Tab-separated table of C-alpha atoms and ligand atoms in Angstrom:
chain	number	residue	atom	x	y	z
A	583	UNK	CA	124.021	119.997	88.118
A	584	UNK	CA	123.228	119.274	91.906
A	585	UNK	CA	120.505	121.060	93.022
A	586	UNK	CA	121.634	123.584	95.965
A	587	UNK	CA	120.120	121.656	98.999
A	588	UNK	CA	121.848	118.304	97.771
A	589	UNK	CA	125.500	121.151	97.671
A	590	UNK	CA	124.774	122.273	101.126
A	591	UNK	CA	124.427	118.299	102.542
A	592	UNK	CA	127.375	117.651	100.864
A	593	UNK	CA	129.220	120.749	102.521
A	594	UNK	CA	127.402	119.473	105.744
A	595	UNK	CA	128.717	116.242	105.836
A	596	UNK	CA	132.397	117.173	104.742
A	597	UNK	CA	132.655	119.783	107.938
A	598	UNK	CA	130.636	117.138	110.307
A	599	UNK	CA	130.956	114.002	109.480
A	600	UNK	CA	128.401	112.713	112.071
A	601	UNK	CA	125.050	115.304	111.932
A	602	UNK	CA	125.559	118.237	114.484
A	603	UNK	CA	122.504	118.742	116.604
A	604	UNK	CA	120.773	121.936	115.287
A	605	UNK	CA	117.507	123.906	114.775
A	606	UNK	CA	116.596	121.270	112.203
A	607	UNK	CA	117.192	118.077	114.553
A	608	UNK	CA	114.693	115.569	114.407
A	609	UNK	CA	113.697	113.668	117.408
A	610	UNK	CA	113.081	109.735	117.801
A	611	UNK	CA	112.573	107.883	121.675
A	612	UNK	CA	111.687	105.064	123.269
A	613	UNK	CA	109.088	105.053	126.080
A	614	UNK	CA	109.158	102.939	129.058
A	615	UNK	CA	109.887	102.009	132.817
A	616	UNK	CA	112.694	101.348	133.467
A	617	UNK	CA	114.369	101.634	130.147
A	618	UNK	CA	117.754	102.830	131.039
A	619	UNK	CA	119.074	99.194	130.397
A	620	UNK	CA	117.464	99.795	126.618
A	621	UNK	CA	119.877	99.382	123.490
A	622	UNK	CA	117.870	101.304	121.134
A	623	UNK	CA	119.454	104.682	121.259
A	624	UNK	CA	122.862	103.108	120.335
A	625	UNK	CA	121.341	101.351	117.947
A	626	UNK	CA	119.470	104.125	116.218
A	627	UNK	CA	122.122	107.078	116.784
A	628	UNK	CA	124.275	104.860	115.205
A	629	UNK	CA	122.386	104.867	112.483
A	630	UNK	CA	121.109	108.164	112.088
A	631	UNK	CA	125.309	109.137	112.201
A	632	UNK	CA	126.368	106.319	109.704
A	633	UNK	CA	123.347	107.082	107.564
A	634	UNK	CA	124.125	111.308	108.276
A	635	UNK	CA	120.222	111.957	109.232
A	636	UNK	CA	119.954	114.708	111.442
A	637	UNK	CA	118.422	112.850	113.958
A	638	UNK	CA	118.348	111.689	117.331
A	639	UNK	CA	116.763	109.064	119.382
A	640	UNK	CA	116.811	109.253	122.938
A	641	UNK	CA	115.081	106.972	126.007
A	642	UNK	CA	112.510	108.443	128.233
A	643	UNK	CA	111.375	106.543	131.497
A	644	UNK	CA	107.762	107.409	131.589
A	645	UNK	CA	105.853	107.027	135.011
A	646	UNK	CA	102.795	105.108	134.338
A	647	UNK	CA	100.142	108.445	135.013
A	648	UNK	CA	102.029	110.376	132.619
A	649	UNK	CA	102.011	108.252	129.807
A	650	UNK	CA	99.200	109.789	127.909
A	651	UNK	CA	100.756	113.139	128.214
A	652	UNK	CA	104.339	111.417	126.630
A	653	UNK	CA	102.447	110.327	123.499
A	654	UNK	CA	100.564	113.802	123.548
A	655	UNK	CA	104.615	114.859	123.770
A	656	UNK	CA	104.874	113.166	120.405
A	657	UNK	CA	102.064	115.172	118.865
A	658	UNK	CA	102.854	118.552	120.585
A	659	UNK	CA	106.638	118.679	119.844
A	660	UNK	CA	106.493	117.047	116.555
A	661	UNK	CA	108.718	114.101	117.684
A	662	UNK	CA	108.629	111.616	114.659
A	663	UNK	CA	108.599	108.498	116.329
A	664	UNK	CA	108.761	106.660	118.515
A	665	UNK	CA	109.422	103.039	120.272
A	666	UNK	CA	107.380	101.220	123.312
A	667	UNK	CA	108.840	98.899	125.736
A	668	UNK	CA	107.910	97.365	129.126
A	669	UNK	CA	105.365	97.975	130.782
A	670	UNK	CA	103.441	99.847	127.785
A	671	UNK	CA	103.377	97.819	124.841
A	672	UNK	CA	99.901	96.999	125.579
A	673	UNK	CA	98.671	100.491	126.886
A	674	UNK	CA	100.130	102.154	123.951
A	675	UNK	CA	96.801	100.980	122.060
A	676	UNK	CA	95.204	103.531	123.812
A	677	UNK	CA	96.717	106.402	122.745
A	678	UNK	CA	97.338	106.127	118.835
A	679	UNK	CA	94.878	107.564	116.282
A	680	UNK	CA	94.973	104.268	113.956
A	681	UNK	CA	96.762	100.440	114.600
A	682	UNK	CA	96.449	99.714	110.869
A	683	UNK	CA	97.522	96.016	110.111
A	684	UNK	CA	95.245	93.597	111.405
A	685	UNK	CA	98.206	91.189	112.712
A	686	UNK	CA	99.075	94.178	115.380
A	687	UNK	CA	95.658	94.898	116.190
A	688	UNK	CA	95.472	91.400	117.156
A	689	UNK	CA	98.936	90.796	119.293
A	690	UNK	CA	97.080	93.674	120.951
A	691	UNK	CA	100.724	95.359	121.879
A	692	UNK	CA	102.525	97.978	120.304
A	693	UNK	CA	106.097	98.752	120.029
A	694	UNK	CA	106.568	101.631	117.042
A	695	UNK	CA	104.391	104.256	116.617
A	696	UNK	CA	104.902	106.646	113.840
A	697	UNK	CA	103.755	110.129	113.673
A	698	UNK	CA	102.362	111.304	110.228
A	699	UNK	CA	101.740	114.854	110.243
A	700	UNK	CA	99.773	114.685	114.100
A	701	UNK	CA	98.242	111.114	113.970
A	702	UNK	CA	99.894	108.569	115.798
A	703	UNK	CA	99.766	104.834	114.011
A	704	UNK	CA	100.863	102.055	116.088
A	705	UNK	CA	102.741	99.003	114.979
A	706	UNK	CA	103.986	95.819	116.007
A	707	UNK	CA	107.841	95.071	114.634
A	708	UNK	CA	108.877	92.476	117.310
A	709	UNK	CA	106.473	89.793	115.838
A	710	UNK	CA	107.989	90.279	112.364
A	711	UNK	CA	111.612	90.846	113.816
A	712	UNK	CA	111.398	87.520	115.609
A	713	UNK	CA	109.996	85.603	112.385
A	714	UNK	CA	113.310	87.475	110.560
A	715	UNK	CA	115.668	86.401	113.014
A	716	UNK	CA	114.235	82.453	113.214
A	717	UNK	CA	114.528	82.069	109.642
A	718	UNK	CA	117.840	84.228	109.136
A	719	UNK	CA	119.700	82.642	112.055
A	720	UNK	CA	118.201	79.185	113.016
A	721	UNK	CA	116.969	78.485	108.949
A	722	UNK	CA	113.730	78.029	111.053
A	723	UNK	CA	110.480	78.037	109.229
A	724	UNK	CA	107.065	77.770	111.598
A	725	UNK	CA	105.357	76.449	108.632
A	726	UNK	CA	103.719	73.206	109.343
A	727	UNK	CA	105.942	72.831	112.469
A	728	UNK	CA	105.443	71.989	116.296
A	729	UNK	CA	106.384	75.003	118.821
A	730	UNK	CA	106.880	74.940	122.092
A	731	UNK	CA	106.430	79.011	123.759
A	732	UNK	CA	107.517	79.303	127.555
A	733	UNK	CA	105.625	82.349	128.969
A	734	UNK	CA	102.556	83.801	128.661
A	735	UNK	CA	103.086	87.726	129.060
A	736	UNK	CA	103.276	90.315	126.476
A	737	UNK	CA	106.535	88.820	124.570
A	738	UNK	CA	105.063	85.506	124.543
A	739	UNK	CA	101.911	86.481	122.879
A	740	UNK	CA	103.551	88.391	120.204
A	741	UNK	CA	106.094	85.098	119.563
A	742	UNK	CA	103.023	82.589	119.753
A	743	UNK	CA	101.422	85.390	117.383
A	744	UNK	CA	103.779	85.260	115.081
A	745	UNK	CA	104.112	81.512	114.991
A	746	UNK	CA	100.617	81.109	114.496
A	747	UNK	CA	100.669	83.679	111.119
A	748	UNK	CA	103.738	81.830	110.250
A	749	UNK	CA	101.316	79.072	109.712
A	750	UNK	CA	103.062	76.472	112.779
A	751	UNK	CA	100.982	73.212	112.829
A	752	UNK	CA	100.311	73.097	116.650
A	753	UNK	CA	101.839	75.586	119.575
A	754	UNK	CA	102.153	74.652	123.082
A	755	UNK	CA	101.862	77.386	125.594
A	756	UNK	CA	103.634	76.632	129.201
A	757	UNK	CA	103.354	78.999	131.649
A	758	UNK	CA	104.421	79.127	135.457
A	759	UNK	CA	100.849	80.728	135.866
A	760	UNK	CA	98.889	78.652	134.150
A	761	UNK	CA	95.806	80.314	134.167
A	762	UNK	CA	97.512	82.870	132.056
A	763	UNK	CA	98.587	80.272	129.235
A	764	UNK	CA	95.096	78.913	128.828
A	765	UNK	CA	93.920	82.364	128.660
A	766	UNK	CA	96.975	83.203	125.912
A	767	UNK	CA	95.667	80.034	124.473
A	768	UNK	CA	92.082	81.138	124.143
A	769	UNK	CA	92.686	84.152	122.656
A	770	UNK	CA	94.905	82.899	119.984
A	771	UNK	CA	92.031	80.047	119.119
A	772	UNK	CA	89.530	82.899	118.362
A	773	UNK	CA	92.572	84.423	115.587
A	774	UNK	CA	94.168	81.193	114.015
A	775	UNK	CA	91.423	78.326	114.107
A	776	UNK	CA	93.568	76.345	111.508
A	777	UNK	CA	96.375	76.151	114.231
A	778	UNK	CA	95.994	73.548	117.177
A	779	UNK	CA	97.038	75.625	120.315
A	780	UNK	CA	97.280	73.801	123.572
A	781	UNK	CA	98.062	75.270	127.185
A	782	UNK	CA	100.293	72.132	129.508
A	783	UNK	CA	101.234	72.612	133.023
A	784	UNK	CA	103.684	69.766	132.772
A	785	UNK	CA	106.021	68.676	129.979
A	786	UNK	CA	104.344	65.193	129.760
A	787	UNK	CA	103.114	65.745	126.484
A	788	UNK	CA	106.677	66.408	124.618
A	789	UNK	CA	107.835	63.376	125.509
A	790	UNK	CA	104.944	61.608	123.702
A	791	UNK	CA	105.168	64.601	120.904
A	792	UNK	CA	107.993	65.913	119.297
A	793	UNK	CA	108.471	70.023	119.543
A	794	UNK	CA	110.682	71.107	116.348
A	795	UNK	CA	110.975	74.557	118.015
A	796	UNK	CA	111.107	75.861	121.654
A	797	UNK	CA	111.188	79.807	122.437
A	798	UNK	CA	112.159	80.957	125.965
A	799	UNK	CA	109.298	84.127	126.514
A	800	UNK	CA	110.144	84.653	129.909
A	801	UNK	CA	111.866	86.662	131.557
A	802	UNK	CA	113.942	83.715	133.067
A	803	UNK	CA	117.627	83.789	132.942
A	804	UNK	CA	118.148	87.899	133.054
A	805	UNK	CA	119.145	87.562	136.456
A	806	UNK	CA	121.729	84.913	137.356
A	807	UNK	CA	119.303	83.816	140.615
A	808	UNK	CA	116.488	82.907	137.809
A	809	UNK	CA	115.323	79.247	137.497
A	810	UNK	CA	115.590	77.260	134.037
A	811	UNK	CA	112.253	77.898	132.111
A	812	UNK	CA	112.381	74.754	131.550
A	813	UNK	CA	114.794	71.453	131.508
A	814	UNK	CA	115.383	70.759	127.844
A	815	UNK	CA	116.168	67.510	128.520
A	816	UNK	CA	112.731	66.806	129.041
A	817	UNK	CA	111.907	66.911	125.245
A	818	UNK	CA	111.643	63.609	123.254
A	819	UNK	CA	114.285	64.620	120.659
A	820	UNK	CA	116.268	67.533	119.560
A	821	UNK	CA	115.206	71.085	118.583
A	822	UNK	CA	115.650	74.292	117.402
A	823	UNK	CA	115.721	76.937	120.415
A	824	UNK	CA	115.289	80.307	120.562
A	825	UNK	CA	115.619	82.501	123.748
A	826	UNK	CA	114.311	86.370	122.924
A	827	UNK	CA	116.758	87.183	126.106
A	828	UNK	CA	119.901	88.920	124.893
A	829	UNK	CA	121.607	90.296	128.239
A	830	UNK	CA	122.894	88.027	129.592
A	831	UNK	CA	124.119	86.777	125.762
A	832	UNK	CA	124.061	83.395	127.192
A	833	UNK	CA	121.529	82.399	129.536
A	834	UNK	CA	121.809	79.125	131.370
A	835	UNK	CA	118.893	77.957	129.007
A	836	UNK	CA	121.260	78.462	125.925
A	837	UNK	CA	123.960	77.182	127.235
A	838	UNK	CA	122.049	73.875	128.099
A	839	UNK	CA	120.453	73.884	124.584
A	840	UNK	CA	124.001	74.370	123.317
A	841	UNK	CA	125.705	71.546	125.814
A	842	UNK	CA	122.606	68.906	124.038
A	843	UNK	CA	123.542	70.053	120.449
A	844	UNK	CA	120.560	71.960	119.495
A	845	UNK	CA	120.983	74.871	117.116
A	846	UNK	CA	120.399	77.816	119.080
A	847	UNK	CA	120.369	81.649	119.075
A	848	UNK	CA	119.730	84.575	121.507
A	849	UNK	CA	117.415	87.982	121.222
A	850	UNK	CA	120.056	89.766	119.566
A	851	UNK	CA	119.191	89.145	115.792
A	852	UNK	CA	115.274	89.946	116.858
A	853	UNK	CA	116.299	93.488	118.492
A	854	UNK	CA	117.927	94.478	115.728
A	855	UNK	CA	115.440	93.000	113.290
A	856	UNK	CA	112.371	94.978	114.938
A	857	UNK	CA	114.650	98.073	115.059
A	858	UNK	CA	115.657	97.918	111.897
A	859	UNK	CA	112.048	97.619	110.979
A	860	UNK	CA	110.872	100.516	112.956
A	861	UNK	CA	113.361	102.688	111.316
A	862	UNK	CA	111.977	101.854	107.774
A	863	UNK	CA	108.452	102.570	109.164
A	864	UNK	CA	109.669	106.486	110.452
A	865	UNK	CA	111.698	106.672	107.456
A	866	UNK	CA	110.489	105.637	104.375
A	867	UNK	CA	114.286	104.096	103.460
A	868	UNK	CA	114.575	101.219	102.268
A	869	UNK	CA	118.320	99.532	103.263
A	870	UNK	CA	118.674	97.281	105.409
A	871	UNK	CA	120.436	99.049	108.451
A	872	UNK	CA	120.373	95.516	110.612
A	873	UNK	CA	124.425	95.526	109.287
A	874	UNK	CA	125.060	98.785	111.303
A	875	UNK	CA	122.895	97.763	114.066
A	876	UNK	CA	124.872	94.459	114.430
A	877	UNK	CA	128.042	95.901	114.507
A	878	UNK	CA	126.880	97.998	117.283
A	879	UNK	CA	125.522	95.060	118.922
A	880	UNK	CA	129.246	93.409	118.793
A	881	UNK	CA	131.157	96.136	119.979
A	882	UNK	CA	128.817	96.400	122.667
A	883	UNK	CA	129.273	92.414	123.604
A	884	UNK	CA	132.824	93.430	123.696
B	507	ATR	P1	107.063	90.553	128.884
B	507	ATR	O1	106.305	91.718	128.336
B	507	ATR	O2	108.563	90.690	128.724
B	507	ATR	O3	106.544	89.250	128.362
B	507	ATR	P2	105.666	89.992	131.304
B	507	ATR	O4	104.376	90.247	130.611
B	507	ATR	O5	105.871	90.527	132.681
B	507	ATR	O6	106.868	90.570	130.456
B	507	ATR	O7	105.897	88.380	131.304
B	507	ATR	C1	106.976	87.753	131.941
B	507	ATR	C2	106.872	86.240	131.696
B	507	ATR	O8	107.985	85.587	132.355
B	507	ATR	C3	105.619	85.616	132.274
B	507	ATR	O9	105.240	84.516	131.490
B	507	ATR	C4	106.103	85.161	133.664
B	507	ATR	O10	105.352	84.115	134.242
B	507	ATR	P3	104.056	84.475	135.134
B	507	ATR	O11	102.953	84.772	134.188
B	507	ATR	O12	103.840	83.245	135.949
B	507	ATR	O13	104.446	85.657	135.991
B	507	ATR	C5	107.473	84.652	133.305
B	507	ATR	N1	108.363	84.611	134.474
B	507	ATR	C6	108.955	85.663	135.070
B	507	ATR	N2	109.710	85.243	136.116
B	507	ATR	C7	109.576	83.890	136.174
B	507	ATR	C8	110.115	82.856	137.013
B	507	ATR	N3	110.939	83.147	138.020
B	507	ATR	N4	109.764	81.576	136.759
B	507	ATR	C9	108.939	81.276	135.742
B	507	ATR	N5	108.394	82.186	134.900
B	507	ATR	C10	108.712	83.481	135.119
């Protein structure tokens, strides 16, 4: 026998076979400014639907003063969860209860948090989404390897983070500012002592030095007036390249690592990587939902 709650989802999903929004609706969101060119909610509706949660996940653009009152949103109307994007990755820290692995505490920027019964915990999903995605599409392993990360903002810390834990052999940091790359540099030193980290103003040093593995941080190459973030030519041999930029799905950078012959990917496999892994985190579930997520992701390509 079924008990009567598992009968009445079954009668539910029969009549709608995507959740109808009701008293019982749970709510999911993504904070940020702007965020209106964010992929999440299709990502996550579409799961919610496929998966029949009754759930949705919508994006709010917060305004910088009134982001303490959003995540006091999350406690107040018992949202579940929610996601953090630009500019607030880093602020979010200040408004969670508890960051509670030691890998986020140290990228310093959040992008989940999860609310369990009124605390907020914050984690970090893009550094393990981007590790997923390198080894699942590139067959890229850091370990004992030689990265090269251009950009020194808040997705290039995570990346050269992640790298790091992933146990690379020696990461170069290149930034257009460098003072910011010897500072990324510094602070990653103080983490992962076993790793040789080195900030360069000028590519001089992979011509002498062989990168296995270059990652395009920036934000260069989301607007079609950007410049290169750097000339892969420049490198002594070939490599493995990685740009976390999705939209465009081809940035001039790709397409140059492509025209060379250097296996390449874009963001895509990362966003829904650290989706998928912020879903498990508000969830509890187990399956892997990237499949859903990255048929989405095609029909969105077109
Ligand atoms: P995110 O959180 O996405 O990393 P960010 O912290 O604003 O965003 O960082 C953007 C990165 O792209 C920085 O490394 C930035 O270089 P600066 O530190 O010199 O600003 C880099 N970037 C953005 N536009 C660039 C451009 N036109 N040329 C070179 N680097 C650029």
């Amino acid at each position: 026998m079924f008990p009567a709650y598992t009968l009445v989802v079954f009668i539910r999903m029969a009549v709608f076979p995507t959740s109808p929004i009701d008293a019982h609706t749970e709510l999911y969101g993504i904070f940020g400014n702007p965020v209106r060119h964010s992929l999440s909610p299709l990502l996550h509706n579409a799961v919610f639907q496929r998966l029949h949660l009754n759930a949705v996940y919508l994006a709010f653009q917060v305004e910088k003063d009134f982001l303490g009152l959003a995540f006091e949103g999350i406690r107040s109307l018992g949202m579940k969860g929610v996601n953090v994007t630009v500019p607030y990755k880093e602020a979010a820290l200040n408004f969670v209860d508890d960051v509670p692995e030691d890998l986020d505490r140290g990228i310093g920027a959040l992008n989940t948090v999860v609310n369990q019964k009124g605390r907020l915990l914050g984690f970090n999903t893009d550094a393990p989404g981007f590790l997923t995605a390198v080894k699942e599409e590139l067959e890229f392993n850091p370990r004992g390897k030689k990265a090269l990360v251009l950009g020194a903002g808040g997705a290039a810390r995570g990346v050269a983070f992640a790298l790091a834990y992933a146990h690379a052999d020696k990461i170069w940091i290149y930034n257009r500012t460098p003072e910011k790359a010897k500072g990324l540099q510094e602070y990653l030193e103080g983490y992962f002592p076993e790793t040789e980290i080195e900030s360069i103003e000028t590519f001089e040093a992979l011509k002498k030095e062989k990168a296995h593995f270059v990652v395009n941080a920036t934000s260069c190459g989301m607007k079609e007036t950007d410049p290169l973030p750097m000339d892969l030519r420049l490198l002594s041999g070939e490599a493995v390249v990685y740009d976390l930029i999705y939209s465009p799905s081809q940035t001039p950078f790709l397409k140059l690592a492509g025209e060379l012959g250097f296996k390449c990917a874009n963001g895509m496999g990362m966003l829904a990587a650290q989706a998928a892994l912020s879903f498990g985190l508000w969830t509890g579930r187990k399956e892997d939902v990237r499949e859903i997520m990255s048929e989405v992701l095609q029909k969105w390509r077109g």
